[in-house]
Amino acid sequence: MKNKNNRSICSAEYVRINGIDQFLFHLGTRFDNPVMLFLHGGPGSVESLFTGIFQDRWEEIYTVVHWDQRGAGKTLTRNPDKLPTIELMLQDLFEVIQYLKKEYNKKKIVIFGHSWGSVLGSIFIKKHPEEVEYYIGAGQVVSMVENEQVAYNKVKETIEQLGDKKSLKKLKSIGEYPGSKIVFDKEFLRKCTIVRKLQDKYKLGVEIGIDIWMAMFKSPIFKFSDIIAFMKIFKVNSKVHSFLGDFNLRTESKEYKVPVYYILGERDWQAPCVIAEDYFKDIKAPNKEIFVIPDAGHFLMMDQTDLVFDALSAINKKESGYPIATIANPLFL
């Protein structure tokens, strides 16, 4: 595997985790840096293939470890019949952390959860706060039902303001959306597809340009089997989707025993920033800060690479003992 930046830490491996071989990708510059475990989105959408777009500067202050979760990426390719449930994934996560603590001689690990990873991470830090130094939620999911309600209302408002009668008719044709509960069946997916296409039309959706796909092909760990794995993720993650449809952080205690940081894209309407901001106001944690990244969507790390790094740098300094007043960062709210 090529070590493009001549990192002192650059390795890809399969580790026996919870009875199956699971894929880990390590990148970093110093063994004494905090270890950050990156929890990718989806379920099933690995982000280990896109590190070249956004992660180079992260590796100066963290050792970043990407884990292709059960039912995703290279772990799915190696274990096509070992399908995930939320219980299995939480146990997998616990064992990955034990491995990393031993490998890097750390007492605790930093968790960075993006999108679906923010669901998994938020549940885990409630169950096992003793394992986590602090938690960073990016594109933080609070409630799936609320996400879809707010996203629908935003695109409807935009269409009405622009007088697009054809799109409004199409939107109204789906009827009530998403309903009081999300069930990932064919009817919901049909409605969701219409909403997503209209979001894309008005730049309210997830924007994936050609540069992102090129970065994937150039990744030192890319294989064509990764594309095949991606095509299977919806089917193999059906039990996790069932859990996700009911997910709502608001029904849980808002007290956290670890520091909690959110980094949000101001124009994220996939996991709407406004929902996470509202929820964050009420949580209690040893330390907490929220960063809202201007002109960034759901893939905020790729949209505004420098500003997201600035947020991570401020968090890193704060958790390293720097007084908050000495950290010059206009993104603190």
Tab-separated table of C-alpha atoms in Angstrom:
chain	number	residue	atom	x	y	z
A	1	MET	CA	0.000	0.000	0.000
A	2	LYS	CA	1.385	3.435	-0.937
A	3	ASN	CA	2.192	5.819	1.892
A	4	LYS	CA	1.574	9.044	-0.083
A	5	ASN	CA	2.447	11.458	2.729
A	6	ASN	CA	5.192	9.325	4.274
A	7	ARG	CA	3.200	8.985	7.489
A	8	SER	CA	4.828	7.202	10.420
A	9	ILE	CA	1.457	5.512	10.900
A	10	CYS	CA	-0.040	4.112	7.690
A	11	SER	CA	-1.482	0.616	7.700
A	12	ALA	CA	-4.512	-1.375	6.609
A	13	GLU	CA	-5.426	-4.602	8.337
A	14	TYR	CA	-8.113	-7.101	9.194
A	15	VAL	CA	-8.589	-7.692	12.912
A	16	ARG	CA	-10.657	-10.443	14.546
A	17	ILE	CA	-13.508	-8.512	16.129
A	18	ASN	CA	-16.549	-10.182	17.703
A	19	GLY	CA	-15.979	-13.418	15.805
A	20	ILE	CA	-15.267	-12.022	12.306
A	21	ASP	CA	-12.405	-10.287	10.480
A	22	GLN	CA	-13.082	-6.538	10.318
A	23	PHE	CA	-11.159	-3.893	8.366
A	24	LEU	CA	-9.217	-1.035	9.968
A	25	PHE	CA	-7.260	1.717	8.195
A	26	HIS	CA	-4.763	3.676	10.346
A	27	LEU	CA	-3.218	7.038	9.433
A	28	GLY	CA	-1.205	9.414	11.606
A	29	THR	CA	2.062	11.187	12.291
A	30	ARG	CA	2.765	10.705	16.012
A	31	PHE	CA	2.117	7.760	18.310
A	32	ASP	CA	1.512	10.107	21.240
A	33	ASN	CA	-1.396	11.899	19.498
A	34	PRO	CA	-4.947	11.061	20.616
A	35	VAL	CA	-6.466	8.145	18.694
A	36	MET	CA	-9.677	9.032	16.853
A	37	LEU	CA	-11.977	6.253	15.699
A	38	PHE	CA	-13.987	7.448	12.695
A	39	LEU	CA	-17.507	5.975	12.572
A	40	HIS	CA	-18.773	6.201	8.989
A	41	GLY	CA	-22.274	6.904	7.763
A	42	GLY	CA	-24.869	4.801	6.045
A	43	PRO	CA	-25.508	2.339	7.510
A	44	GLY	CA	-22.995	0.784	5.160
A	45	SER	CA	-21.412	3.854	3.512
A	46	VAL	CA	-17.711	3.572	4.305
A	47	GLU	CA	-15.623	6.749	4.276
A	48	SER	CA	-12.207	5.081	4.518
A	49	LEU	CA	-11.902	5.518	0.736
A	50	PHE	CA	-12.155	9.317	0.890
A	51	THR	CA	-9.447	10.180	3.423
A	52	GLY	CA	-7.364	11.865	0.723
A	53	ILE	CA	-9.969	14.605	0.319
A	54	PHE	CA	-10.267	15.881	3.872
A	55	GLN	CA	-8.020	14.124	6.339
A	56	ASP	CA	-4.370	15.090	5.733
A	57	ARG	CA	-4.285	17.855	8.363
A	58	TRP	CA	-6.286	15.777	10.871
A	59	GLU	CA	-3.400	13.325	10.945
A	60	GLU	CA	-1.109	16.013	12.371
A	61	ILE	CA	-3.146	16.166	15.592
A	62	TYR	CA	-4.856	12.749	15.709
A	63	THR	CA	-4.106	9.190	14.756
A	64	VAL	CA	-7.238	8.545	12.690
A	65	VAL	CA	-8.561	5.007	12.398
A	66	HIS	CA	-11.329	4.169	9.919
A	67	TRP	CA	-13.350	1.041	10.605
A	68	ASP	CA	-15.428	-0.555	7.849
A	69	GLN	CA	-18.345	-1.657	9.996
A	70	ARG	CA	-20.114	-5.002	9.826
A	71	GLY	CA	-22.307	-4.859	6.709
A	72	ALA	CA	-20.041	-2.286	5.023
A	73	GLY	CA	-17.045	-2.034	2.714
A	74	LYS	CA	-14.188	-4.461	3.072
A	75	THR	CA	-15.683	-6.015	6.198
A	76	LEU	CA	-18.820	-6.898	4.207
A	77	THR	CA	-16.723	-8.287	1.338
A	78	ARG	CA	-14.853	-10.550	3.777
A	79	ASN	CA	-18.052	-11.533	5.658
A	80	PRO	CA	-21.006	-11.420	3.218
A	81	ASP	CA	-23.279	-13.520	5.437
A	82	LYS	CA	-22.500	-11.850	8.800
A	83	LEU	CA	-25.266	-9.271	8.804
A	84	PRO	CA	-25.463	-6.424	11.319
A	85	THR	CA	-27.902	-5.650	14.087
A	86	ILE	CA	-27.554	-2.692	16.439
A	87	GLU	CA	-26.580	-5.065	19.264
A	88	LEU	CA	-23.826	-6.685	17.187
A	89	MET	CA	-22.497	-3.324	16.035
A	90	LEU	CA	-22.306	-1.955	19.571
A	91	GLN	CA	-20.359	-5.043	20.638
A	92	ASP	CA	-18.141	-4.714	17.554
A	93	LEU	CA	-17.453	-1.085	18.471
A	94	PHE	CA	-16.565	-2.021	22.037
A	95	GLU	CA	-14.071	-4.635	20.818
A	96	VAL	CA	-12.540	-2.300	18.209
A	97	ILE	CA	-11.903	0.223	20.982
A	98	GLN	CA	-10.276	-2.428	23.192
A	99	TYR	CA	-7.984	-3.327	20.302
A	100	LEU	CA	-7.019	0.302	19.646
A	101	LYS	CA	-6.384	1.027	23.327
A	102	LYS	CA	-3.957	-1.892	23.463
A	103	GLU	CA	-2.377	-1.153	20.073
A	104	TYR	CA	-1.638	2.502	20.908
A	105	ASN	CA	-1.294	2.192	24.684
A	106	LYS	CA	-4.235	4.534	25.365
A	107	LYS	CA	-6.655	4.594	28.264
A	108	LYS	CA	-9.465	6.059	26.153
A	109	ILE	CA	-10.306	6.722	22.509
A	110	VAL	CA	-11.847	9.759	20.775
A	111	ILE	CA	-14.975	8.925	18.773
A	112	PHE	CA	-15.890	10.874	15.629
A	113	GLY	CA	-19.324	9.867	14.327
A	114	HIS	CA	-20.626	11.074	10.962
A	115	SER	CA	-24.324	10.714	10.055
A	116	TRP	CA	-25.265	7.078	10.861
A	117	GLY	CA	-21.964	6.972	12.757
A	118	SER	CA	-23.331	9.715	15.011
A	119	VAL	CA	-26.224	7.412	15.913
A	120	LEU	CA	-23.910	4.532	16.765
A	121	GLY	CA	-21.512	6.848	18.611
A	122	SER	CA	-24.236	8.592	20.630
A	123	ILE	CA	-25.631	5.265	21.841
A	124	PHE	CA	-22.175	3.912	22.645
A	125	ILE	CA	-21.011	6.845	24.773
A	126	LYS	CA	-24.124	6.451	26.934
A	127	LYS	CA	-23.400	2.751	27.451
A	128	HIS	CA	-19.619	2.926	27.828
A	129	PRO	CA	-18.487	6.439	28.804
A	130	GLU	CA	-15.424	4.961	30.523
A	131	GLU	CA	-13.999	3.991	27.107
A	132	VAL	CA	-14.274	7.401	25.447
A	133	GLU	CA	-12.080	10.491	25.893
A	134	TYR	CA	-14.642	12.671	24.126
A	135	TYR	CA	-17.219	12.478	21.356
A	136	ILE	CA	-17.514	14.510	18.146
A	137	GLY	CA	-20.766	14.317	16.180
A	138	ALA	CA	-20.713	15.523	12.553
A	139	GLY	CA	-23.954	15.657	10.613
A	140	GLN	CA	-25.428	14.607	13.946
A	141	VAL	CA	-28.680	12.640	13.760
A	142	VAL	CA	-31.151	13.389	16.560
A	143	SER	CA	-34.360	11.858	15.191
A	144	MET	CA	-34.949	10.170	11.850
A	145	VAL	CA	-38.614	11.145	11.713
A	146	GLU	CA	-37.783	14.750	12.580
A	147	ASN	CA	-34.985	14.772	9.970
A	148	GLU	CA	-37.409	13.831	7.217
A	149	GLN	CA	-40.137	16.205	8.416
A	150	VAL	CA	-37.802	19.201	8.472
A	151	ALA	CA	-36.198	18.271	5.146
A	152	TYR	CA	-39.638	17.929	3.521
A	153	ASN	CA	-40.820	21.277	4.905
A	154	LYS	CA	-37.651	23.021	3.698
A	155	VAL	CA	-37.917	21.767	0.124
A	156	LYS	CA	-41.657	22.554	0.076
A	157	GLU	CA	-40.978	26.094	1.311
A	158	THR	CA	-38.279	26.573	-1.338
A	159	ILE	CA	-40.510	25.304	-4.145
A	160	GLU	CA	-43.380	27.568	-3.072
A	161	GLN	CA	-41.103	30.621	-2.864
A	162	LEU	CA	-39.853	30.008	-6.410
A	163	GLY	CA	-43.330	29.309	-7.775
A	164	ASP	CA	-42.351	25.927	-9.227
A	165	LYS	CA	-45.855	24.503	-9.646
A	166	LYS	CA	-44.688	21.332	-11.412
A	167	SER	CA	-42.330	20.387	-8.555
A	168	LEU	CA	-44.934	21.317	-5.943
A	169	LYS	CA	-47.455	19.009	-7.602
A	170	LYS	CA	-44.899	16.209	-7.600
A	171	LEU	CA	-44.124	16.785	-3.919
A	172	LYS	CA	-47.773	16.841	-2.908
A	173	SER	CA	-48.387	13.624	-4.836
A	174	ILE	CA	-46.591	11.575	-2.186
A	175	GLY	CA	-49.141	12.504	0.481
A	176	GLU	CA	-48.147	12.521	4.154
A	177	TYR	CA	-44.394	12.340	4.632
A	178	PRO	CA	-42.713	10.715	6.429
A	179	GLY	CA	-45.565	9.825	8.814
A	180	SER	CA	-45.296	9.244	12.551
A	181	LYS	CA	-42.905	6.328	12.080
A	182	ILE	CA	-40.405	5.441	9.372
A	183	VAL	CA	-40.587	1.933	7.962
A	184	PHE	CA	-38.020	1.325	5.240
A	185	ASP	CA	-40.413	-0.433	2.868
A	186	LYS	CA	-40.930	0.104	-0.873
A	187	GLU	CA	-43.579	2.792	-0.354
A	188	PHE	CA	-41.405	4.875	1.960
A	189	LEU	CA	-38.438	4.503	-0.383
A	190	ARG	CA	-40.582	5.652	-3.331
A	191	LYS	CA	-41.612	8.795	-1.436
A	192	CYS	CA	-38.105	9.372	-0.125
A	193	THR	CA	-36.686	9.158	-3.666
A	194	ILE	CA	-39.031	11.917	-4.827
A	195	VAL	CA	-38.068	14.150	-1.895
A	196	ARG	CA	-34.343	13.516	-2.461
A	197	LYS	CA	-34.565	14.352	-6.178
A	198	LEU	CA	-36.295	17.635	-5.385
A	199	GLN	CA	-33.700	18.367	-2.696
A	200	ASP	CA	-30.976	17.798	-5.282
A	201	LYS	CA	-32.734	20.093	-7.756
A	202	TYR	CA	-32.600	22.982	-5.278
A	203	LYS	CA	-29.179	22.082	-3.826
A	204	LEU	CA	-30.681	20.997	-0.498
A	205	GLY	CA	-29.413	17.430	-0.750
A	206	VAL	CA	-26.105	15.599	-0.541
A	207	GLU	CA	-23.775	16.859	-3.257
A	208	ILE	CA	-21.281	14.285	-4.529
A	209	GLY	CA	-19.134	15.654	-7.338
A	210	ILE	CA	-16.766	13.946	-9.727
A	211	ASP	CA	-13.836	14.940	-7.504
A	212	ILE	CA	-15.150	12.676	-4.737
A	213	TRP	CA	-15.419	9.680	-7.059
A	214	MET	CA	-11.931	10.355	-8.426
A	215	ALA	CA	-10.574	10.452	-4.881
A	216	MET	CA	-12.114	7.055	-4.236
A	217	PHE	CA	-10.413	5.507	-7.290
A	218	LYS	CA	-7.092	7.054	-6.229
A	219	SER	CA	-7.335	5.766	-2.644
A	220	PRO	CA	-4.448	3.402	-1.782
A	221	ILE	CA	-6.966	0.915	-0.349
A	222	PHE	CA	-9.527	1.006	-3.183
A	223	LYS	CA	-10.621	-2.257	-4.833
A	224	PHE	CA	-13.479	-2.828	-7.282
A	225	SER	CA	-15.030	-5.122	-4.682
A	226	ASP	CA	-15.717	-1.941	-2.660
A	227	ILE	CA	-18.211	-0.853	-5.343
A	228	ILE	CA	-19.920	-4.241	-5.233
A	229	ALA	CA	-20.121	-4.013	-1.445
A	230	PHE	CA	-21.685	-0.550	-1.682
A	231	MET	CA	-24.379	-1.853	-4.014
A	232	LYS	CA	-25.420	-4.397	-1.362
A	233	ILE	CA	-25.627	-2.165	1.685
A	234	PHE	CA	-29.342	-1.490	1.759
A	235	LYS	CA	-30.254	-5.165	1.691
A	236	VAL	CA	-27.665	-6.337	4.210
A	237	ASN	CA	-28.392	-3.501	6.660
A	238	SER	CA	-32.166	-4.017	6.749
A	239	LYS	CA	-32.259	-4.803	10.489
A	240	VAL	CA	-30.232	-1.699	11.281
A	241	HIS	CA	-32.550	0.412	9.126
A	242	SER	CA	-35.474	-0.975	11.127
A	243	PHE	CA	-33.805	0.262	14.311
A	244	LEU	CA	-32.885	3.583	12.721
A	245	GLY	CA	-36.469	4.336	11.730
A	246	ASP	CA	-37.407	4.609	15.420
A	247	PHE	CA	-34.240	6.373	16.571
A	248	ASN	CA	-34.792	9.527	18.624
A	249	LEU	CA	-32.229	10.983	21.018
A	250	ARG	CA	-34.884	13.229	22.537
A	251	THR	CA	-36.464	10.235	24.274
A	252	GLU	CA	-33.193	9.482	26.107
A	253	SER	CA	-31.515	11.253	29.004
A	254	LYS	CA	-29.745	14.428	27.898
A	255	GLU	CA	-26.967	13.888	30.458
A	256	TYR	CA	-23.626	12.720	29.071
A	257	LYS	CA	-20.630	11.604	31.107
A	258	VAL	CA	-18.097	12.482	28.393
A	259	PRO	CA	-17.394	15.806	26.657
A	260	VAL	CA	-19.629	16.266	23.612
A	261	TYR	CA	-18.861	18.368	20.539
A	262	TYR	CA	-20.979	18.853	17.432
A	263	ILE	CA	-19.662	20.009	14.043
A	264	LEU	CA	-22.579	20.786	11.735
A	265	GLY	CA	-23.016	21.940	8.147
A	266	GLU	CA	-25.095	25.109	8.003
A	267	ARG	CA	-26.875	23.947	4.830
A	268	ASP	CA	-27.216	20.301	5.835
A	269	TRP	CA	-30.810	19.209	5.130
A	270	GLN	CA	-30.057	15.474	5.239
A	271	ALA	CA	-29.541	15.602	9.004
A	272	PRO	CA	-30.757	19.168	9.415
A	273	CYS	CA	-28.393	21.406	11.359
A	274	VAL	CA	-31.328	23.205	13.011
A	275	ILE	CA	-32.476	19.997	14.753
A	276	ALA	CA	-29.062	19.198	16.204
A	277	GLU	CA	-28.594	22.820	17.319
A	278	ASP	CA	-31.908	22.765	19.150
A	279	TYR	CA	-31.168	19.437	20.864
A	280	PHE	CA	-27.623	20.479	21.810
A	281	LYS	CA	-28.879	23.426	23.876
A	282	ASP	CA	-30.366	21.062	26.445
A	283	ILE	CA	-27.644	18.473	26.856
A	284	LYS	CA	-25.406	18.354	29.906
A	285	ALA	CA	-21.808	17.183	29.585
A	286	PRO	CA	-18.423	17.766	31.297
A	287	ASN	CA	-17.493	19.964	28.303
A	288	LYS	CA	-19.598	20.845	25.286
A	289	GLU	CA	-19.249	23.118	22.271
A	290	ILE	CA	-20.984	23.361	18.926
A	291	PHE	CA	-19.515	24.495	15.610
A	292	VAL	CA	-21.676	25.452	12.646
A	293	ILE	CA	-19.713	25.414	9.394
A	294	PRO	CA	-20.919	28.013	6.838
A	295	ASP	CA	-21.657	26.897	3.281
A	296	ALA	CA	-21.305	23.220	4.210
A	297	GLY	CA	-23.800	20.414	3.704
A	298	HIS	CA	-24.031	16.872	5.023
A	299	PHE	CA	-20.516	15.982	3.841
A	300	LEU	CA	-19.141	18.991	5.656
A	301	MET	CA	-15.609	17.557	5.885
A	302	MET	CA	-15.386	17.615	2.097
A	303	ASP	CA	-17.314	20.868	1.587
A	304	GLN	CA	-15.240	23.005	3.955
A	305	THR	CA	-12.052	21.087	4.710
A	306	ASP	CA	-10.159	23.943	6.371
A	307	LEU	CA	-13.031	25.116	8.575
A	308	VAL	CA	-13.731	21.603	9.811
A	309	PHE	CA	-10.049	21.202	10.638
A	310	ASP	CA	-10.151	24.508	12.524
A	311	ALA	CA	-13.017	23.125	14.616
A	312	LEU	CA	-11.142	19.873	15.301
A	313	SER	CA	-8.013	21.809	16.205
A	314	ALA	CA	-9.961	23.933	18.703
A	315	ILE	CA	-11.495	20.810	20.264
A	316	ASN	CA	-8.115	19.113	20.450
A	317	LYS	CA	-6.564	22.126	22.167
A	318	LYS	CA	-9.416	22.474	24.620
A	319	GLU	CA	-9.234	18.804	25.593
A	320	SER	CA	-5.447	19.126	25.891
A	321	GLY	CA	-5.894	21.750	28.586
A	322	TYR	CA	-5.675	25.063	26.730
A	323	PRO	CA	-7.947	27.746	28.215
A	324	ILE	CA	-10.881	28.259	25.881
A	325	ALA	CA	-10.291	32.025	25.812
A	326	THR	CA	-6.917	31.463	24.128
A	327	ILE	CA	-8.403	29.535	21.210
A	328	ALA	CA	-9.089	31.979	18.373
A	329	ASN	CA	-11.937	30.373	16.498
A	330	PRO	CA	-14.958	32.255	15.138
A	331	LEU	CA	-16.934	29.019	14.802
A	332	PHE	CA	-17.621	28.657	18.531
A	333	LEU	CA	-21.253	29.353	19.388
